[in-house]
PDB file of C-alpha atoms and ligand atoms in Angstrom:
ATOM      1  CA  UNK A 393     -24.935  12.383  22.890  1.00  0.00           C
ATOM      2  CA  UNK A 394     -21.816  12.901  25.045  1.00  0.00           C
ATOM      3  CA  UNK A 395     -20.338  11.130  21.710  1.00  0.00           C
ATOM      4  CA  UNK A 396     -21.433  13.648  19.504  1.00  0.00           C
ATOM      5  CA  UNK A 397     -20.129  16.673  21.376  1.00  0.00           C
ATOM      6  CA  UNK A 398     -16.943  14.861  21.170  1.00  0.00           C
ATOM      7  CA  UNK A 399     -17.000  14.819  17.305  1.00  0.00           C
ATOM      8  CA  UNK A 400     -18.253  18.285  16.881  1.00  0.00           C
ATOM      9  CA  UNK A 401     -15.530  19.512  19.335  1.00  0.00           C
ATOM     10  CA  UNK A 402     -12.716  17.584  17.283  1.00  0.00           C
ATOM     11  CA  UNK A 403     -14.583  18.858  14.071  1.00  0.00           C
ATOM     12  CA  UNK A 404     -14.141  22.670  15.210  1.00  0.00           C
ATOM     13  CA  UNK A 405     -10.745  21.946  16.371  1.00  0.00           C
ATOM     14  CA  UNK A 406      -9.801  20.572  13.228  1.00  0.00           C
ATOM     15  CA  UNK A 407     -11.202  23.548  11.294  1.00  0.00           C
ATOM     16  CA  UNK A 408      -9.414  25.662  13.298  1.00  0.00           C
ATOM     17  CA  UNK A 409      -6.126  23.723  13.177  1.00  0.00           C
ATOM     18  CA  UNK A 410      -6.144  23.097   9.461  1.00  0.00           C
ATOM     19  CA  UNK A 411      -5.786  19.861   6.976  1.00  0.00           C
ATOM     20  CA  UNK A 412      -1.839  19.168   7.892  1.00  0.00           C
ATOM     21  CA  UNK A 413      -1.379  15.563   7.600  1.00  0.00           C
ATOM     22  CA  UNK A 414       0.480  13.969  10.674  1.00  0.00           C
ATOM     23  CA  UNK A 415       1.278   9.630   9.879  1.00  0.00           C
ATOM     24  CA  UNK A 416       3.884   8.821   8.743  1.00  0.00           C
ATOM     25  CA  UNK A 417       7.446  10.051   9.236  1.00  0.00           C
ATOM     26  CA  UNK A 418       9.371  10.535   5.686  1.00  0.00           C
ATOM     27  CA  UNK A 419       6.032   8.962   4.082  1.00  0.00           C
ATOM     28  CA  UNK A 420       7.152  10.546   0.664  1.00  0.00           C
ATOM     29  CA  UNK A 421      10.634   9.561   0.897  1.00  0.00           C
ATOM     30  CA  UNK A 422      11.789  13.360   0.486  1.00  0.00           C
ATOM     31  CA  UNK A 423      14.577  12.578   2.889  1.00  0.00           C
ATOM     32  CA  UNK A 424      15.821  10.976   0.236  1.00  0.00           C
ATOM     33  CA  UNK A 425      16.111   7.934   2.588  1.00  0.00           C
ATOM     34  CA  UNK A 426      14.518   5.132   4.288  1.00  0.00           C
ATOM     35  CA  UNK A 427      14.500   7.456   8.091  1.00  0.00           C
ATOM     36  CA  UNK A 428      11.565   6.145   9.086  1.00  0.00           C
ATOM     37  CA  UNK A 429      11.074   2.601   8.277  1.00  0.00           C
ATOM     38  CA  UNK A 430      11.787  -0.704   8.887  1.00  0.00           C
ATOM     39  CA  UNK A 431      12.916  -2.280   6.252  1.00  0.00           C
ATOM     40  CA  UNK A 432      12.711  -6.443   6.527  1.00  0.00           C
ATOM     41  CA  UNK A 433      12.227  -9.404   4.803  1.00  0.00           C
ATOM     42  CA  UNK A 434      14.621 -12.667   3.521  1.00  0.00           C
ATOM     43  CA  UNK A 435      13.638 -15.046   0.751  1.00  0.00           C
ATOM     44  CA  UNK A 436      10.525 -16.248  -0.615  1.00  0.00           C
ATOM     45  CA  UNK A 437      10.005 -19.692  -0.787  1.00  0.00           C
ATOM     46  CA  UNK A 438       6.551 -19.444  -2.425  1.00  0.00           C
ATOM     47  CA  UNK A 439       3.127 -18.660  -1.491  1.00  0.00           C
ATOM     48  CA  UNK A 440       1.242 -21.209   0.474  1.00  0.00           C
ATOM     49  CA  UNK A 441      -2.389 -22.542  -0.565  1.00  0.00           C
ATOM     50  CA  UNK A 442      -3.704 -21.763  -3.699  1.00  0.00           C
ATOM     51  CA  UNK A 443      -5.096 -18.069  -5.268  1.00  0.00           C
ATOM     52  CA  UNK A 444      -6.909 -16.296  -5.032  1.00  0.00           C
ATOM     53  CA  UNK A 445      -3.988 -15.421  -2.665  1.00  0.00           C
ATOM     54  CA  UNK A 446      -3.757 -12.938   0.472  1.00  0.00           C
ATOM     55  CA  UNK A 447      -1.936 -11.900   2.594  1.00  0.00           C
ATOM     56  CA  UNK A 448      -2.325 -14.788   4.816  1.00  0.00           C
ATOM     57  CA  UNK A 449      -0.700 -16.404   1.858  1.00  0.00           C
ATOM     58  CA  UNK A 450       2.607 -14.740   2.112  1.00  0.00           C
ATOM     59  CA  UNK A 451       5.677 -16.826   3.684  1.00  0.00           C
ATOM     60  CA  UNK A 452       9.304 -15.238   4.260  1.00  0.00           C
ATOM     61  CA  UNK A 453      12.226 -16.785   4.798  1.00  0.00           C
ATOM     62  CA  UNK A 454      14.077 -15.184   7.582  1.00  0.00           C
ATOM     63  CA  UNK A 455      17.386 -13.459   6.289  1.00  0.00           C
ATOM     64  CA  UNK A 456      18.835 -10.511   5.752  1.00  0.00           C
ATOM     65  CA  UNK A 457      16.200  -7.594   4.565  1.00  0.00           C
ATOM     66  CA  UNK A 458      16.106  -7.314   0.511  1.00  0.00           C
ATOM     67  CA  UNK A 459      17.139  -4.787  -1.150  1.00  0.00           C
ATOM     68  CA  UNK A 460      15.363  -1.185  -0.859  1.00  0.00           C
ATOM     69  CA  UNK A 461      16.321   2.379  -2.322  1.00  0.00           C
ATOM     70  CA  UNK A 462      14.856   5.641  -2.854  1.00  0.00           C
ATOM     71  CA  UNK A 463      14.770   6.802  -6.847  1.00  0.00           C
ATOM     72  CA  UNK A 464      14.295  10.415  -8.146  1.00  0.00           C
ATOM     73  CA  UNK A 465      13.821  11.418 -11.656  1.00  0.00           C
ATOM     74  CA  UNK A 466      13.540   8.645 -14.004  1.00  0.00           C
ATOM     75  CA  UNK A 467      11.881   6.399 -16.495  1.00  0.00           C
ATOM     76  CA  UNK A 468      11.877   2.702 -15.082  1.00  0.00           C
ATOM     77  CA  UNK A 469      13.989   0.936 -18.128  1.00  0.00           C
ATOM     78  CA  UNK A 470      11.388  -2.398 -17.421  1.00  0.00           C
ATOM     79  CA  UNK A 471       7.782  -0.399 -17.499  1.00  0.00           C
ATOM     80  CA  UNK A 472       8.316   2.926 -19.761  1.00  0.00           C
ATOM     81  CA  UNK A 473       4.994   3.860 -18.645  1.00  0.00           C
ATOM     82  CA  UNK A 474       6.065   4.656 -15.267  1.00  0.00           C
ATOM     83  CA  UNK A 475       7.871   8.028 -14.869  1.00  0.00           C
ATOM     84  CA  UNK A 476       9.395   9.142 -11.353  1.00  0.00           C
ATOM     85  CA  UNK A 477       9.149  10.212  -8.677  1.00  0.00           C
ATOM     86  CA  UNK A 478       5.372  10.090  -8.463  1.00  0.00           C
ATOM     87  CA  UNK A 479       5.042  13.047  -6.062  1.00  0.00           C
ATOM     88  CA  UNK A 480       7.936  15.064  -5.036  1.00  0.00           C
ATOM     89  CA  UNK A 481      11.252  14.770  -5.701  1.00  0.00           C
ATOM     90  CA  UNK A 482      11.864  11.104  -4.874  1.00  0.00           C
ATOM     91  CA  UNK A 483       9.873   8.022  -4.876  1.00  0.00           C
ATOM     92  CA  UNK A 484      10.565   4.335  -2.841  1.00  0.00           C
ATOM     93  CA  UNK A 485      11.238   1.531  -4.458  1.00  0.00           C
ATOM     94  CA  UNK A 486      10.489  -1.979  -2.751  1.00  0.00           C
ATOM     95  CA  UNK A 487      13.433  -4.520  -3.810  1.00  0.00           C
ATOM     96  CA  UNK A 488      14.706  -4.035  -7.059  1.00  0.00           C
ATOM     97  CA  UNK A 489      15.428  -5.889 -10.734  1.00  0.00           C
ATOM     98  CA  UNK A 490      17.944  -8.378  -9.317  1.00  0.00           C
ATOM     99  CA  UNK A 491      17.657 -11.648  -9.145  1.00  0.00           C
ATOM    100  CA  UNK A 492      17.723 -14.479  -5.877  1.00  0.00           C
ATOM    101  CA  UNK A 493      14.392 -15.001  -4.808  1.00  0.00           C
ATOM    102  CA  UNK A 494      14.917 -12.349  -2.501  1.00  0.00           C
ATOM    103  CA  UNK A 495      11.723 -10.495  -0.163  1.00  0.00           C
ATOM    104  CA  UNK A 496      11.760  -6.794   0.731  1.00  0.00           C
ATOM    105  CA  UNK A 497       9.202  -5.671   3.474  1.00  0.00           C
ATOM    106  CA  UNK A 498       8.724  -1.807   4.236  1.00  0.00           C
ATOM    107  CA  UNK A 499       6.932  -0.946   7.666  1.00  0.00           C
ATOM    108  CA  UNK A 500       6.206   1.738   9.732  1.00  0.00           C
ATOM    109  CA  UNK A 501       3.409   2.210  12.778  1.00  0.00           C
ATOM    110  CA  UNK A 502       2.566   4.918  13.686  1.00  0.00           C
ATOM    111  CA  UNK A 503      -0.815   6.901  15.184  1.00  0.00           C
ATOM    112  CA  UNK A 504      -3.919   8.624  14.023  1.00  0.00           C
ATOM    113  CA  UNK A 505      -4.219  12.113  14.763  1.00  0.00           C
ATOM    114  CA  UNK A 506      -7.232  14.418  14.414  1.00  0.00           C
ATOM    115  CA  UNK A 507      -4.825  16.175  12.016  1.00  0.00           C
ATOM    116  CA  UNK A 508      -4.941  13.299   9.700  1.00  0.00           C
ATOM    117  CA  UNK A 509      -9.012  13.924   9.463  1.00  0.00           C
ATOM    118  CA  UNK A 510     -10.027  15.137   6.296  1.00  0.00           C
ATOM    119  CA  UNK A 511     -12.252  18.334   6.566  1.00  0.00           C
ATOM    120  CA  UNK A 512     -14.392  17.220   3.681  1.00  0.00           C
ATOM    121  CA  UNK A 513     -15.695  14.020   5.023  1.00  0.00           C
ATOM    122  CA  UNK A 514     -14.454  14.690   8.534  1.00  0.00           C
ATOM    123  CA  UNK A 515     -12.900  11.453   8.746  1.00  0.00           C
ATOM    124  CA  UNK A 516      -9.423  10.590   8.695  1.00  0.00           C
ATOM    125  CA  UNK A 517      -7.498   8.756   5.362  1.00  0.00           C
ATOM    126  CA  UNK A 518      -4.221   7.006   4.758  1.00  0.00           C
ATOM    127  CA  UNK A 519      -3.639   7.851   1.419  1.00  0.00           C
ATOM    128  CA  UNK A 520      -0.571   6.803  -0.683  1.00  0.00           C
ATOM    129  CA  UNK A 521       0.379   5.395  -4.222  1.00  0.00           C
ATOM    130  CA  UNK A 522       1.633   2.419  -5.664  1.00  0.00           C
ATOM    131  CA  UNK A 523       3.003   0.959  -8.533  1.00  0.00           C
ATOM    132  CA  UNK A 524       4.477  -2.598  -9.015  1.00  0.00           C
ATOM    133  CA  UNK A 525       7.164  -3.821 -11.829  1.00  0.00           C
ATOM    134  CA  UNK A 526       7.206  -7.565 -11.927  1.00  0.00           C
ATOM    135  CA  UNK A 527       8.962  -9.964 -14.448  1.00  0.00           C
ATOM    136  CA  UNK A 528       6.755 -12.531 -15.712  1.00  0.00           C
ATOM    137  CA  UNK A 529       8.677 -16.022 -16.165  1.00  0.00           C
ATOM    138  CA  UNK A 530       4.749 -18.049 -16.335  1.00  0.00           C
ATOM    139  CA  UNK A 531       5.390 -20.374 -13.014  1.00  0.00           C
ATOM    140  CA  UNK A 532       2.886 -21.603 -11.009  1.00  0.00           C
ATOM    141  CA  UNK A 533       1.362 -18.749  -9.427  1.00  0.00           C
ATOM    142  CA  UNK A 534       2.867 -19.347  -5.962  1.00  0.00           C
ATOM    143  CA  UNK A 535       5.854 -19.234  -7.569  1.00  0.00           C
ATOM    144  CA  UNK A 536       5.701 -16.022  -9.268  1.00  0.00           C
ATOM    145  CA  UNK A 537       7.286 -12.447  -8.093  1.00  0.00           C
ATOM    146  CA  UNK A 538       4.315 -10.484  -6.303  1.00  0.00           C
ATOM    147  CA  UNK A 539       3.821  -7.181  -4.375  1.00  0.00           C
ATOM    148  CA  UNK A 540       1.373  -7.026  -1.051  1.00  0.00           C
ATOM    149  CA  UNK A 541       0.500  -3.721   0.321  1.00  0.00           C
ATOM    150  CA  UNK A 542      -1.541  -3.990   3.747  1.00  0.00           C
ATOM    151  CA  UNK A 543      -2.614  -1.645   6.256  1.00  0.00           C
ATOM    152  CA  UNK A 544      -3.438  -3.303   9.705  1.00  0.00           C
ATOM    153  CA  UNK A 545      -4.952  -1.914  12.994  1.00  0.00           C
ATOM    154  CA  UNK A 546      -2.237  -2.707  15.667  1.00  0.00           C
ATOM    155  CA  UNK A 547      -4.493  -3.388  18.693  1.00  0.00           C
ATOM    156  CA  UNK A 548      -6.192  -6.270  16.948  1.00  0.00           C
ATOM    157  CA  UNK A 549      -4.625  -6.130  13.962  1.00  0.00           C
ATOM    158  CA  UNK A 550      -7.767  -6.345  11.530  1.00  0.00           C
ATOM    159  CA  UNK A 551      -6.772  -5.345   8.088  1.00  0.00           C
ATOM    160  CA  UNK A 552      -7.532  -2.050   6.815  1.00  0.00           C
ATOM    161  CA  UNK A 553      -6.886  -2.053   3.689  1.00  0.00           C
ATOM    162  CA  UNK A 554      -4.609  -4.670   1.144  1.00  0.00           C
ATOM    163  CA  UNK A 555      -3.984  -5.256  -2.049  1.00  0.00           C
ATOM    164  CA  UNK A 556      -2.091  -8.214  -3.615  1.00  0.00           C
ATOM    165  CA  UNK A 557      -1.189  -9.648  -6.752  1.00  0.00           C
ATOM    166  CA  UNK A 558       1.783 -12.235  -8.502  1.00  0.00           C
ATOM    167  CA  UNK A 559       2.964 -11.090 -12.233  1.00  0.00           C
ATOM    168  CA  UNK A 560       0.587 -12.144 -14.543  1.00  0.00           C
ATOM    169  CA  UNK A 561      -2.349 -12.802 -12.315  1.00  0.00           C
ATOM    170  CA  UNK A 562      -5.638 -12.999 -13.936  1.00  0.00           C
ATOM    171  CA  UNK A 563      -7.920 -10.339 -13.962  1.00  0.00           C
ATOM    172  CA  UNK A 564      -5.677  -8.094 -13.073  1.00  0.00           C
ATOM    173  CA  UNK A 565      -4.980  -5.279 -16.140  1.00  0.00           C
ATOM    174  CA  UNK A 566      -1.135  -5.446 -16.069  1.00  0.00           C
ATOM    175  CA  UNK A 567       0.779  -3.514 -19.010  1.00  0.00           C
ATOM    176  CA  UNK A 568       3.330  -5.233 -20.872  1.00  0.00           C
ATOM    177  CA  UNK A 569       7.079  -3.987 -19.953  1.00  0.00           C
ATOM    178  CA  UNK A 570      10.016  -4.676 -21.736  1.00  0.00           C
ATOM    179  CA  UNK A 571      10.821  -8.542 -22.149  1.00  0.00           C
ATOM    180  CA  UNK A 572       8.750 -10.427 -20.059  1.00  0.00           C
ATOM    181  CA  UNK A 573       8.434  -7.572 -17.609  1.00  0.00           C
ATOM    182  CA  UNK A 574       4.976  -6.558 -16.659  1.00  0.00           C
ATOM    183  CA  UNK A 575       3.477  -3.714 -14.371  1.00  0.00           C
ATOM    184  CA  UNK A 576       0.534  -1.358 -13.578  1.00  0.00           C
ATOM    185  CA  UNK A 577       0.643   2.082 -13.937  1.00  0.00           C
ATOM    186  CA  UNK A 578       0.572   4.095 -10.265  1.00  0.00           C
ATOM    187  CA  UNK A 579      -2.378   3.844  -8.710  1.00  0.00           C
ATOM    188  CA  UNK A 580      -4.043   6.132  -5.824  1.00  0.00           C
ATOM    189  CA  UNK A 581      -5.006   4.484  -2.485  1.00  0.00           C
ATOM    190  CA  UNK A 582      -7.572   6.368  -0.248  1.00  0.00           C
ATOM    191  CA  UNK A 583      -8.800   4.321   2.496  1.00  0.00           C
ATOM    192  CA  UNK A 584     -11.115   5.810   5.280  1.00  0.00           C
ATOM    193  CA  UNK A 585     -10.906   5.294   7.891  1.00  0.00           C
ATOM    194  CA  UNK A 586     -13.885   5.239  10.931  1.00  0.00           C
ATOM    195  CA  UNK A 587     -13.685   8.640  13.442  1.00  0.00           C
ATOM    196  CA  UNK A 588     -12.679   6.442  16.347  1.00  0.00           C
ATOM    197  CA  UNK A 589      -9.501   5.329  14.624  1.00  0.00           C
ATOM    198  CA  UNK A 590      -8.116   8.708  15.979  1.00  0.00           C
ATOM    199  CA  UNK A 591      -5.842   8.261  18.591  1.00  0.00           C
ATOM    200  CA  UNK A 592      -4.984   4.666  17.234  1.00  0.00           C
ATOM    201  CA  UNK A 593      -2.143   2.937  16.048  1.00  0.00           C
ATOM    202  CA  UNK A 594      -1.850   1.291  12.288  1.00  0.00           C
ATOM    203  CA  UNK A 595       0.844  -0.143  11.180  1.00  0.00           C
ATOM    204  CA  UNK A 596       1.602  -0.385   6.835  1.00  0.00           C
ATOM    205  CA  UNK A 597       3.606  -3.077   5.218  1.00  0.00           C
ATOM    206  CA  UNK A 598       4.561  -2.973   1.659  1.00  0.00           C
ATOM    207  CA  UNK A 599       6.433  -6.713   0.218  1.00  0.00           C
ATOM    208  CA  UNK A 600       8.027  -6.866  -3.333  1.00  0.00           C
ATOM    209  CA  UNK A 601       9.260 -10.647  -3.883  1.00  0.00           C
ATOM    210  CA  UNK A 602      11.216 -12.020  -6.677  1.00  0.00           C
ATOM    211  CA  UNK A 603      10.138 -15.297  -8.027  1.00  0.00           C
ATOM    212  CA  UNK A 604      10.577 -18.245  -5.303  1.00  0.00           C
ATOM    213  CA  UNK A 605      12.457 -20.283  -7.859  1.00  0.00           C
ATOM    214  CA  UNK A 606      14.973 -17.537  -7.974  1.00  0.00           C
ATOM    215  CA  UNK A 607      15.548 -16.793 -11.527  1.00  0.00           C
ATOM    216  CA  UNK A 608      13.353 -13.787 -11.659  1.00  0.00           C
ATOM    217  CA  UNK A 609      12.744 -10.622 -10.168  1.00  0.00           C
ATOM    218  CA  UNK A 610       9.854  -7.899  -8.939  1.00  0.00           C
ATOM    219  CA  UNK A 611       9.664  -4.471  -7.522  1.00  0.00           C
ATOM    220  CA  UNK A 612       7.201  -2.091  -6.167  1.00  0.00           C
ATOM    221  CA  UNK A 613       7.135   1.697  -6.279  1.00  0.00           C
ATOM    222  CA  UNK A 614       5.597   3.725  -3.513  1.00  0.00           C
ATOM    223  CA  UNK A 615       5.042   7.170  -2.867  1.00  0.00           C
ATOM    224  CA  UNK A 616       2.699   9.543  -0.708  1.00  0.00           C
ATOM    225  CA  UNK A 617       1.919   7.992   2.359  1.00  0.00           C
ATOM    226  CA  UNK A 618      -0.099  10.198   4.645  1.00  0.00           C
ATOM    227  CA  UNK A 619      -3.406  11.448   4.795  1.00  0.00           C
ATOM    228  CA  UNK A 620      -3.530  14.397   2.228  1.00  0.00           C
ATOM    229  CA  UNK A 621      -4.280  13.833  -1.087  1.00  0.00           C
ATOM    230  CA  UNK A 622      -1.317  12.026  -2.839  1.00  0.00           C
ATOM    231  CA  UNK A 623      -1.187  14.848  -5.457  1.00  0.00           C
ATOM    232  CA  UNK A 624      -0.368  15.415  -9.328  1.00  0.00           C
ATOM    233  CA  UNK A 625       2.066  13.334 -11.101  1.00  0.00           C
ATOM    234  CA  UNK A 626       0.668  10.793 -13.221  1.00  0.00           C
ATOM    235  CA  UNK A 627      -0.829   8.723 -11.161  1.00  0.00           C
ATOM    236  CA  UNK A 628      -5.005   7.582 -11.406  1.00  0.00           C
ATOM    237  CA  UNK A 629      -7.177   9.005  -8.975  1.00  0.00           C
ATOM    238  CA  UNK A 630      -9.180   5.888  -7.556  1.00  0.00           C
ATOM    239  CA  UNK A 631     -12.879   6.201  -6.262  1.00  0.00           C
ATOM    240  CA  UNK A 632     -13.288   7.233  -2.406  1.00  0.00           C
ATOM    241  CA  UNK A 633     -15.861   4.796  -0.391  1.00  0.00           C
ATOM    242  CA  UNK A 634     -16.743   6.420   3.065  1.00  0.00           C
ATOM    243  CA  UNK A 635     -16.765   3.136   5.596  1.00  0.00           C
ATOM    244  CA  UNK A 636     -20.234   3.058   7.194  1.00  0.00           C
ATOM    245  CA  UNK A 637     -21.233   2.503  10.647  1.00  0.00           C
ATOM    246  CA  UNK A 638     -18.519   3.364  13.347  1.00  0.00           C
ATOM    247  CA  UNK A 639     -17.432   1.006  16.069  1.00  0.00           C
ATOM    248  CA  UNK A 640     -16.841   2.546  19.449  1.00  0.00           C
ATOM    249  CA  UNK A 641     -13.636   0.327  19.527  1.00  0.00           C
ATOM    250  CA  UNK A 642     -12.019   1.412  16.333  1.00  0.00           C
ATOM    251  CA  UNK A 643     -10.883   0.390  13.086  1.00  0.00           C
ATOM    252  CA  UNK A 644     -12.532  -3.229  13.570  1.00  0.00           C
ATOM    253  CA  UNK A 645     -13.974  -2.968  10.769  1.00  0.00           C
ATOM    254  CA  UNK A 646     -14.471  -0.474   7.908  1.00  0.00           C
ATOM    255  CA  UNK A 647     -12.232   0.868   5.800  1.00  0.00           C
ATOM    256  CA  UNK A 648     -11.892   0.617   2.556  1.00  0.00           C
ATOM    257  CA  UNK A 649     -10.120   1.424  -0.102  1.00  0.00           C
ATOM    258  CA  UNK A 650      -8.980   1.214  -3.183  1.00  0.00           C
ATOM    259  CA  UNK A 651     -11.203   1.265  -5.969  1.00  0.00           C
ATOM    260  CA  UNK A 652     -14.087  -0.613  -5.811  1.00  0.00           C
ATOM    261  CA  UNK A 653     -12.584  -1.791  -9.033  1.00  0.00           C
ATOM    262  CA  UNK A 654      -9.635  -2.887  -7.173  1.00  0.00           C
ATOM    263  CA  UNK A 655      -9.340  -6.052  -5.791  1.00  0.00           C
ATOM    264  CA  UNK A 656     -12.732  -7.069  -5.472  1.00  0.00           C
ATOM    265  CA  UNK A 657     -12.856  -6.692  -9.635  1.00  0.00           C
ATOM    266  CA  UNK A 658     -10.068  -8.485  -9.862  1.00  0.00           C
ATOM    267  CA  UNK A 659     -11.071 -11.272  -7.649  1.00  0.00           C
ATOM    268  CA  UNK A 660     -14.497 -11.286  -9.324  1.00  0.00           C
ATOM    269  CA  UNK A 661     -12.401 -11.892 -12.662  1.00  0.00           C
ATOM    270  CA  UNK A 662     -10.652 -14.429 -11.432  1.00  0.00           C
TER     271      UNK A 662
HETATM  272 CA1  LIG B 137       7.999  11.473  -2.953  1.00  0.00          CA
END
């Protein structure tokens, strides 16, 4: 009872403080910089195991971070179907066309507020939008470039939301670039997240990797990343889920994401 008078006070409060979104410093990169996150990463010497891969799969080399910039308005020369920025005036862009078997990771934590709760569900969202750009040389699939996108609870670092894939990967409705290049159009994340996750910490990574044999290259574009809707620009709206049941503790559990078509179609097609 005592649990529900909290949520109705944080529901008025909300209504009377408004939708503003709080994660996320810079989260659409309209700094036109990288103030705000980490940037990491080395070389990739391959994914471990076998797919269907995860991000339990991914291995870095410790070195210097890969490479990282912040694009405005432009066509991408390798996937003419993407057109920047995606919202805004500037978009990120998660290593680059170069080659070197080279691993960018982009990271930021940061902490649920009741200002990231979305007055029509009344539960709070990390919303942003991706697109990756990966050559396609036809190695062995750990061997191939690959984006990962993850979003982890820090205190016990259960996984929110991810979303993986190497060039090529089966299943998975990639649009022929130029060349060998391949990529998929931006997509829309929205995952929601339980009520208790206010007041919590999550931390988002975001990994473009070249090809571990170092002759080829990927890239990942990202834009959007806060709680409000991601906004006009192209990119496909993807299917909200509301996560059921709510654990006292947190964001244990639930959360969901990205179309139901997402991964799990992909993995089903597999
Ligand atoms: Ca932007």
């Amino acid at each position: 009872m005592r649990h529900r008078f909290r949520l109705i006070t944080a529901a008025v409060l909300l209504c009377c403080a408004g939708a503003s979104q709080a994660v996320f410093t810079n989260g659409g990169f309209e700094q036109n910089n990288l103030t705000g996150w980490t940037l990491g990463g080395g070389s990739n010497p391959g994914l471990s195991g076998s797919a269907p891969f995860t991000g339990a799969s991914v291995q870095i080399t410790p070195g210097a971070p890969g490479p990282a910039s912040v694009v405005g308005a432009m066509t991408d020369p390798r996937a003419p179907g993407i057109v920047l920025p995606r919202v805004g005036n500037f978009t990120g862009k998660i290593n680059d066309e170069a080659t070197g078997a080279l691993l960018t990771t982009l990271s930021q934590t940061d902490t649920i507020t009741a200002a990231d709760v979305d007055p029509a569900d009344g539960l709070p969202h990390v919303r942003f939008a991706f697109a990756p750009v990966l050559d396609d040389p036809a190695h062995a699939p750990q061997e191939q470039p690959y984006f990962y996108v993850v979003v982890r609870n820090v205190a016990d670092n259960s996984v929110l939301f991810e979303q993986f894939a190497y060039s090529g990967q089966p299943g998975v409705t990639f649009q022929q670039g130029t060349g060998s290049w391949k990529y998929l159009p931006f997509q829309n994340v929205d995952a929601v997240l339980p009520a208790s996750a206010v007041g919590q910490q999550i931390s988002l990574t975001v990994i473009g990797a070249d090809c571990s044999l170092s002759g080829h290259a990927g890239y990942v574009y990202v834009d959007g990343f806060g709680s409000g809707q991601v906004g006009n620009g192209g990119g496909v709206a993807v299917t909200q889920r509301p996560v059921p049941g709510l654990d006292r503790y947190g964001m244990t559990l639930l959360a969901l994401l990205l179309a139901s078509a997402g991964m799990l179609a992909w993995r089903r097609s597999a």
